[in-house]
mmCIF file of C-alpha atoms in Angstrom:
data_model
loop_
_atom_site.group_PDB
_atom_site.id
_atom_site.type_symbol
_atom_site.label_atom_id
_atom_site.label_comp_id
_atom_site.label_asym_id
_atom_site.label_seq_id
_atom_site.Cartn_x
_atom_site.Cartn_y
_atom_site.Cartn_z
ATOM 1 C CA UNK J 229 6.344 -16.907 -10.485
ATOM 2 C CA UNK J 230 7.648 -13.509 -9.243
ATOM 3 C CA UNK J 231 5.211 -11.462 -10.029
ATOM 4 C CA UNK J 232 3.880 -10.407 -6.428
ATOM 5 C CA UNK J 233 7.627 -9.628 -5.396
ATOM 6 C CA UNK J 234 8.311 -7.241 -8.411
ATOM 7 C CA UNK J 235 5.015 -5.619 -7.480
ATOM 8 C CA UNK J 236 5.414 -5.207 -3.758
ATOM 9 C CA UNK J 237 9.038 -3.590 -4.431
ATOM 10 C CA UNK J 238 7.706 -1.679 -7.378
ATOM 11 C CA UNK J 239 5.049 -0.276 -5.110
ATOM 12 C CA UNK J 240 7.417 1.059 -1.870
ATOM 13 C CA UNK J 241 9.774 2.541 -4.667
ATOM 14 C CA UNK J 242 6.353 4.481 -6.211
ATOM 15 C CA UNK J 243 4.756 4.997 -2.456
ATOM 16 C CA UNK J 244 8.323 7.004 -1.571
ATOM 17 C CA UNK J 245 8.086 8.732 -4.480
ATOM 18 C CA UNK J 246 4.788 10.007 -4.141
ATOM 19 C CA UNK J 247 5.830 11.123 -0.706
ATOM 20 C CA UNK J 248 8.599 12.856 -2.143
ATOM 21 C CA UNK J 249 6.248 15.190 -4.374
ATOM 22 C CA UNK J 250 7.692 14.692 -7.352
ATOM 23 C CA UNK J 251 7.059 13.651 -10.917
ATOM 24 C CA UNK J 252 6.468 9.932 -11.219
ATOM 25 C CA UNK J 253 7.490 10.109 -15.079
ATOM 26 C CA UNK J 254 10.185 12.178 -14.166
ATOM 27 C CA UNK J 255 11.846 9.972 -12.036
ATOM 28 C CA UNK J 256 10.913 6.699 -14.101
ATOM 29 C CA UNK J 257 11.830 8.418 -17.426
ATOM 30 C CA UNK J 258 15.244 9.607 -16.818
ATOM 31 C CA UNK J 259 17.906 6.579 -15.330
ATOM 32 C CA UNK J 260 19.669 6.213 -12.352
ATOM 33 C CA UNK J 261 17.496 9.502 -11.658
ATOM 34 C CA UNK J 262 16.446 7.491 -8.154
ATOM 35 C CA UNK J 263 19.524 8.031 -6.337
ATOM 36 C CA UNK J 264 19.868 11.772 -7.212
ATOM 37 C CA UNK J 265 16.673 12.108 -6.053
ATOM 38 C CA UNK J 266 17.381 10.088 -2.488
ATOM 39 C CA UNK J 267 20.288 12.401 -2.026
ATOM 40 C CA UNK J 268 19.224 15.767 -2.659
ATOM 41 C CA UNK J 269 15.881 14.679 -0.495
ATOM 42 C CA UNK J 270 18.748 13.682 2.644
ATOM 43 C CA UNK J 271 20.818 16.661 1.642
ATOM 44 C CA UNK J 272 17.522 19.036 2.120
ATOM 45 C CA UNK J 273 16.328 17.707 5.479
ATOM 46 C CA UNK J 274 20.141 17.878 6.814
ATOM 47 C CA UNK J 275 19.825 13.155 6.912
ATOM 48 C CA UNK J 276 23.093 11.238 7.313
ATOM 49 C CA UNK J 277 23.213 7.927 5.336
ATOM 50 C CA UNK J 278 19.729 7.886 3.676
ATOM 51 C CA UNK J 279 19.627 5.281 0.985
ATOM 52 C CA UNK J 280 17.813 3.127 -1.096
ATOM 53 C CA UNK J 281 16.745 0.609 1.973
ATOM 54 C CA UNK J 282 15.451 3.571 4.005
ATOM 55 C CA UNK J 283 13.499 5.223 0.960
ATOM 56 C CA UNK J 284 11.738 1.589 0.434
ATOM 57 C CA UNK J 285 11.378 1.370 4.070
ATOM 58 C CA UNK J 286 9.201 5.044 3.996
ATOM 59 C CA UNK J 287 7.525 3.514 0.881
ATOM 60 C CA UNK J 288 6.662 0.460 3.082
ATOM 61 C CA UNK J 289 5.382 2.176 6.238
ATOM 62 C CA UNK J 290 2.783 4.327 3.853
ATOM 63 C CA UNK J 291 1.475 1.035 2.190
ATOM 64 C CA UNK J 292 1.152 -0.792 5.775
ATOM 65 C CA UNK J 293 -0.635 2.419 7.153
ATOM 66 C CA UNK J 294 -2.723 2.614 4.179
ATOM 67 C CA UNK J 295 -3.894 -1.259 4.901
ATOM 68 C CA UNK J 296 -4.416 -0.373 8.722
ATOM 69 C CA UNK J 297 -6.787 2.714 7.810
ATOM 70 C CA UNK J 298 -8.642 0.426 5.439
ATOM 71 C CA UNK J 299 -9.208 -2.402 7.665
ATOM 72 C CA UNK J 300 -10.333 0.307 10.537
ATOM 73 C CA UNK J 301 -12.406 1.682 7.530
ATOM 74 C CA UNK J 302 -14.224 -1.755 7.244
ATOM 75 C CA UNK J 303 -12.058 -3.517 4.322
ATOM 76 C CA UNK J 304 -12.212 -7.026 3.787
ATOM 77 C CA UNK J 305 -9.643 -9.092 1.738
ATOM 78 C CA UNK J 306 -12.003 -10.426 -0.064
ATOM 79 C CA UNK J 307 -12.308 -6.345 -1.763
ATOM 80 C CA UNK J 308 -8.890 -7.556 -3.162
ATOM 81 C CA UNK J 309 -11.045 -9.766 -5.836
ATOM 82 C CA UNK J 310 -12.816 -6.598 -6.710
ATOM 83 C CA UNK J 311 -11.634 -5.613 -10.249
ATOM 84 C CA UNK J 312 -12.934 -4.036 -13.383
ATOM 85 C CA UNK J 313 -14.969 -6.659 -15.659
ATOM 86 C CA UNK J 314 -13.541 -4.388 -18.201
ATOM 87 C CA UNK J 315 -9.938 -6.515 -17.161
ATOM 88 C CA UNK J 316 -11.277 -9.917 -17.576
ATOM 89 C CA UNK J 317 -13.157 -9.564 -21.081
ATOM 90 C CA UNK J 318 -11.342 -9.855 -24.222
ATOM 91 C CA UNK J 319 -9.999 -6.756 -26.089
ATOM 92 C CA UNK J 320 -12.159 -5.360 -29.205
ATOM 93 C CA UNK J 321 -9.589 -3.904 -31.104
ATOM 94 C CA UNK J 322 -6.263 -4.055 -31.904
ATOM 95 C CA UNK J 323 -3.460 -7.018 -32.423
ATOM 96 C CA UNK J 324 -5.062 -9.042 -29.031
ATOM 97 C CA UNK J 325 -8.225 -8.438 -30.595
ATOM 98 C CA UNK J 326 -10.315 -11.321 -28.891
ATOM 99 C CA UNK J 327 -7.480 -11.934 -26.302
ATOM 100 C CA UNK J 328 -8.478 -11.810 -22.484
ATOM 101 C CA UNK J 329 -5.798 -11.523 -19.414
ATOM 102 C CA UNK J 330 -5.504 -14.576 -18.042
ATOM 103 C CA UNK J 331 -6.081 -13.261 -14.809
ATOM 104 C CA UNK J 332 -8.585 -15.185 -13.200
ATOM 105 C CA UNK J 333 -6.987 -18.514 -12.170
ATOM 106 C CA UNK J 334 -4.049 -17.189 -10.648
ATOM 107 C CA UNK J 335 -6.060 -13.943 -8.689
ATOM 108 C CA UNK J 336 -5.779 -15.642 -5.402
ATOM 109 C CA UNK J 337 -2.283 -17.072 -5.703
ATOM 110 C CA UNK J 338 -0.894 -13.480 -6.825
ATOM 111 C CA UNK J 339 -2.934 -11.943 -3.820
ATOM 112 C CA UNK J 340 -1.131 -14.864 -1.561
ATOM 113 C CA UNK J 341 1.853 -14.349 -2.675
ATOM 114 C CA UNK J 342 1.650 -10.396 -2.601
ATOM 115 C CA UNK J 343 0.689 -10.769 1.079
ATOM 116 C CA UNK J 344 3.744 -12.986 1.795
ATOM 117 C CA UNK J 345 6.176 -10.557 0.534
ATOM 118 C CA UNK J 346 4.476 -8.088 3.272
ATOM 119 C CA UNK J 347 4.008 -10.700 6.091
ATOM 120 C CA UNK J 348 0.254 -9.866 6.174
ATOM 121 C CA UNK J 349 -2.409 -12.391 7.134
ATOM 122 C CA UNK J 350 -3.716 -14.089 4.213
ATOM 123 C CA UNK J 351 -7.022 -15.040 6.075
ATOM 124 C CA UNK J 352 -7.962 -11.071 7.723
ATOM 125 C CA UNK J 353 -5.686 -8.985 4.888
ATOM 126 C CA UNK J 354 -4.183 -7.223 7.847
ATOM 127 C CA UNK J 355 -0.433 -7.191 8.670
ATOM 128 C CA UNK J 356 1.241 -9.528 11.205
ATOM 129 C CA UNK J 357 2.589 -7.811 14.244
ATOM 130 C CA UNK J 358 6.373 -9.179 12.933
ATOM 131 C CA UNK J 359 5.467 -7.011 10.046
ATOM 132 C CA UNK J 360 4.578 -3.868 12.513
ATOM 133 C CA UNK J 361 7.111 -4.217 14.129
ATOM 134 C CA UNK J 362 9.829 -4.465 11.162
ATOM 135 C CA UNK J 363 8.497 -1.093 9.955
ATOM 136 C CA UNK J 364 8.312 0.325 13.524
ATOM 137 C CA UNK J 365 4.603 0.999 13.700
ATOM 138 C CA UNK J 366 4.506 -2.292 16.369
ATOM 139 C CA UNK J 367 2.465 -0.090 18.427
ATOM 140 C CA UNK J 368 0.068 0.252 15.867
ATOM 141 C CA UNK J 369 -3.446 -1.185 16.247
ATOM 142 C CA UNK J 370 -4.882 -3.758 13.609
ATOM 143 C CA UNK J 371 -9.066 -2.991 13.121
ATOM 144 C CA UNK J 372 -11.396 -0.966 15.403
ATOM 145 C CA UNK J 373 -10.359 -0.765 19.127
ATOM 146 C CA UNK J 374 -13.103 0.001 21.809
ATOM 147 C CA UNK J 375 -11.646 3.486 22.155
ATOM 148 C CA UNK J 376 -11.445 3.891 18.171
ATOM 149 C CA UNK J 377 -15.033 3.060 17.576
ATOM 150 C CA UNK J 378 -16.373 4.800 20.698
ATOM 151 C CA UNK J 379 -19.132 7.853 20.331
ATOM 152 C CA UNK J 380 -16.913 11.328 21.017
ATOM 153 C CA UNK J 381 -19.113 13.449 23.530
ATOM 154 C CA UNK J 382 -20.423 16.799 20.513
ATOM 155 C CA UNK J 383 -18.080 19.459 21.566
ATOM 156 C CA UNK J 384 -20.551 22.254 23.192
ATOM 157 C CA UNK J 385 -21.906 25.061 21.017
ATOM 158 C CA UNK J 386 -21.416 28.822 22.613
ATOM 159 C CA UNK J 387 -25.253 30.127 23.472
ATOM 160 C CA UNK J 388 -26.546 31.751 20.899
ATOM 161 C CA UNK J 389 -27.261 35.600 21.561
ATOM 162 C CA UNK J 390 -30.662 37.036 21.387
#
């Protein structure tokens, strides 16, 4: 219980971060190094009032884009079942030697509740315009449009001289 809420914030903090460009384990490994890090990145692009909620809102907008790319890609939820055997077998070595993750029976729930937390469509994986809009990308189209998936005329190729 809790699980997919811990994850979705644990992912906007690490999706900022990576927009940042710097060190993950730097960061992680150091406390309280997250505020330091949200100033001097406001301090260096001249922002007023740039906290924690805006950094997890940048970390937000990069996961929803990332779904909206993938579903324009072709993704299906259903890809969110799509994990390593390797995770479901039991371990070979070691003190859970024989132990498997109890993973299976509680996949979908997780993904359910994971999708919750981000006010995406459980049924279509794709985010619910409340959930464009909270991130401001409302204008933001969900899947293939005509125009998207329309043939571009080739650009024309100079003549080639003789």
């Amino acid at each position: 219980e809790g699980l997919a809420e811990a994850i979705y914030k644990g992912q906007l903090k690490k999706m900022w971060q990576d927009c940042i460009g710097v060190c993950w384990n730097a960061l992680n490994s150091v406390a309280g190094a997250w505020d330091p890090a949200i100033e001097a990145l406001a301090a260096a692009v001249g922002w007023k009032g740039y906290d924690r909620a805006e950094a997890l809102l940048v970390g937000e907008r990069i996961v929803v884009l990332q779904r909206l790319i993938s579903l324009y890609k072709g993704y299906k939820p259903e890809y969110d079942f799509d994990i390593s055997e390797r995770l479901l077998l039991p371990l070979t070595s070691g003190p859970a030697k024989g132990r498997a993750l109890p993973v299976g029976p509680y996949l979908a729930r997780w993904r359910t509740e994971y999708y919750d937390c981000l006010n995406w469509d459980a049924d279509t994986g794709a985010p619910r315009p409340e959930a464009l809009k909270r991130v401001g990308m409302a204008d933001f189209k969900v899947g293939k449009t005509k125009a998207a998936t329309a043939r571009r005329t080739p650009r024309p190729r100079a003549a080639k001289k003789a």
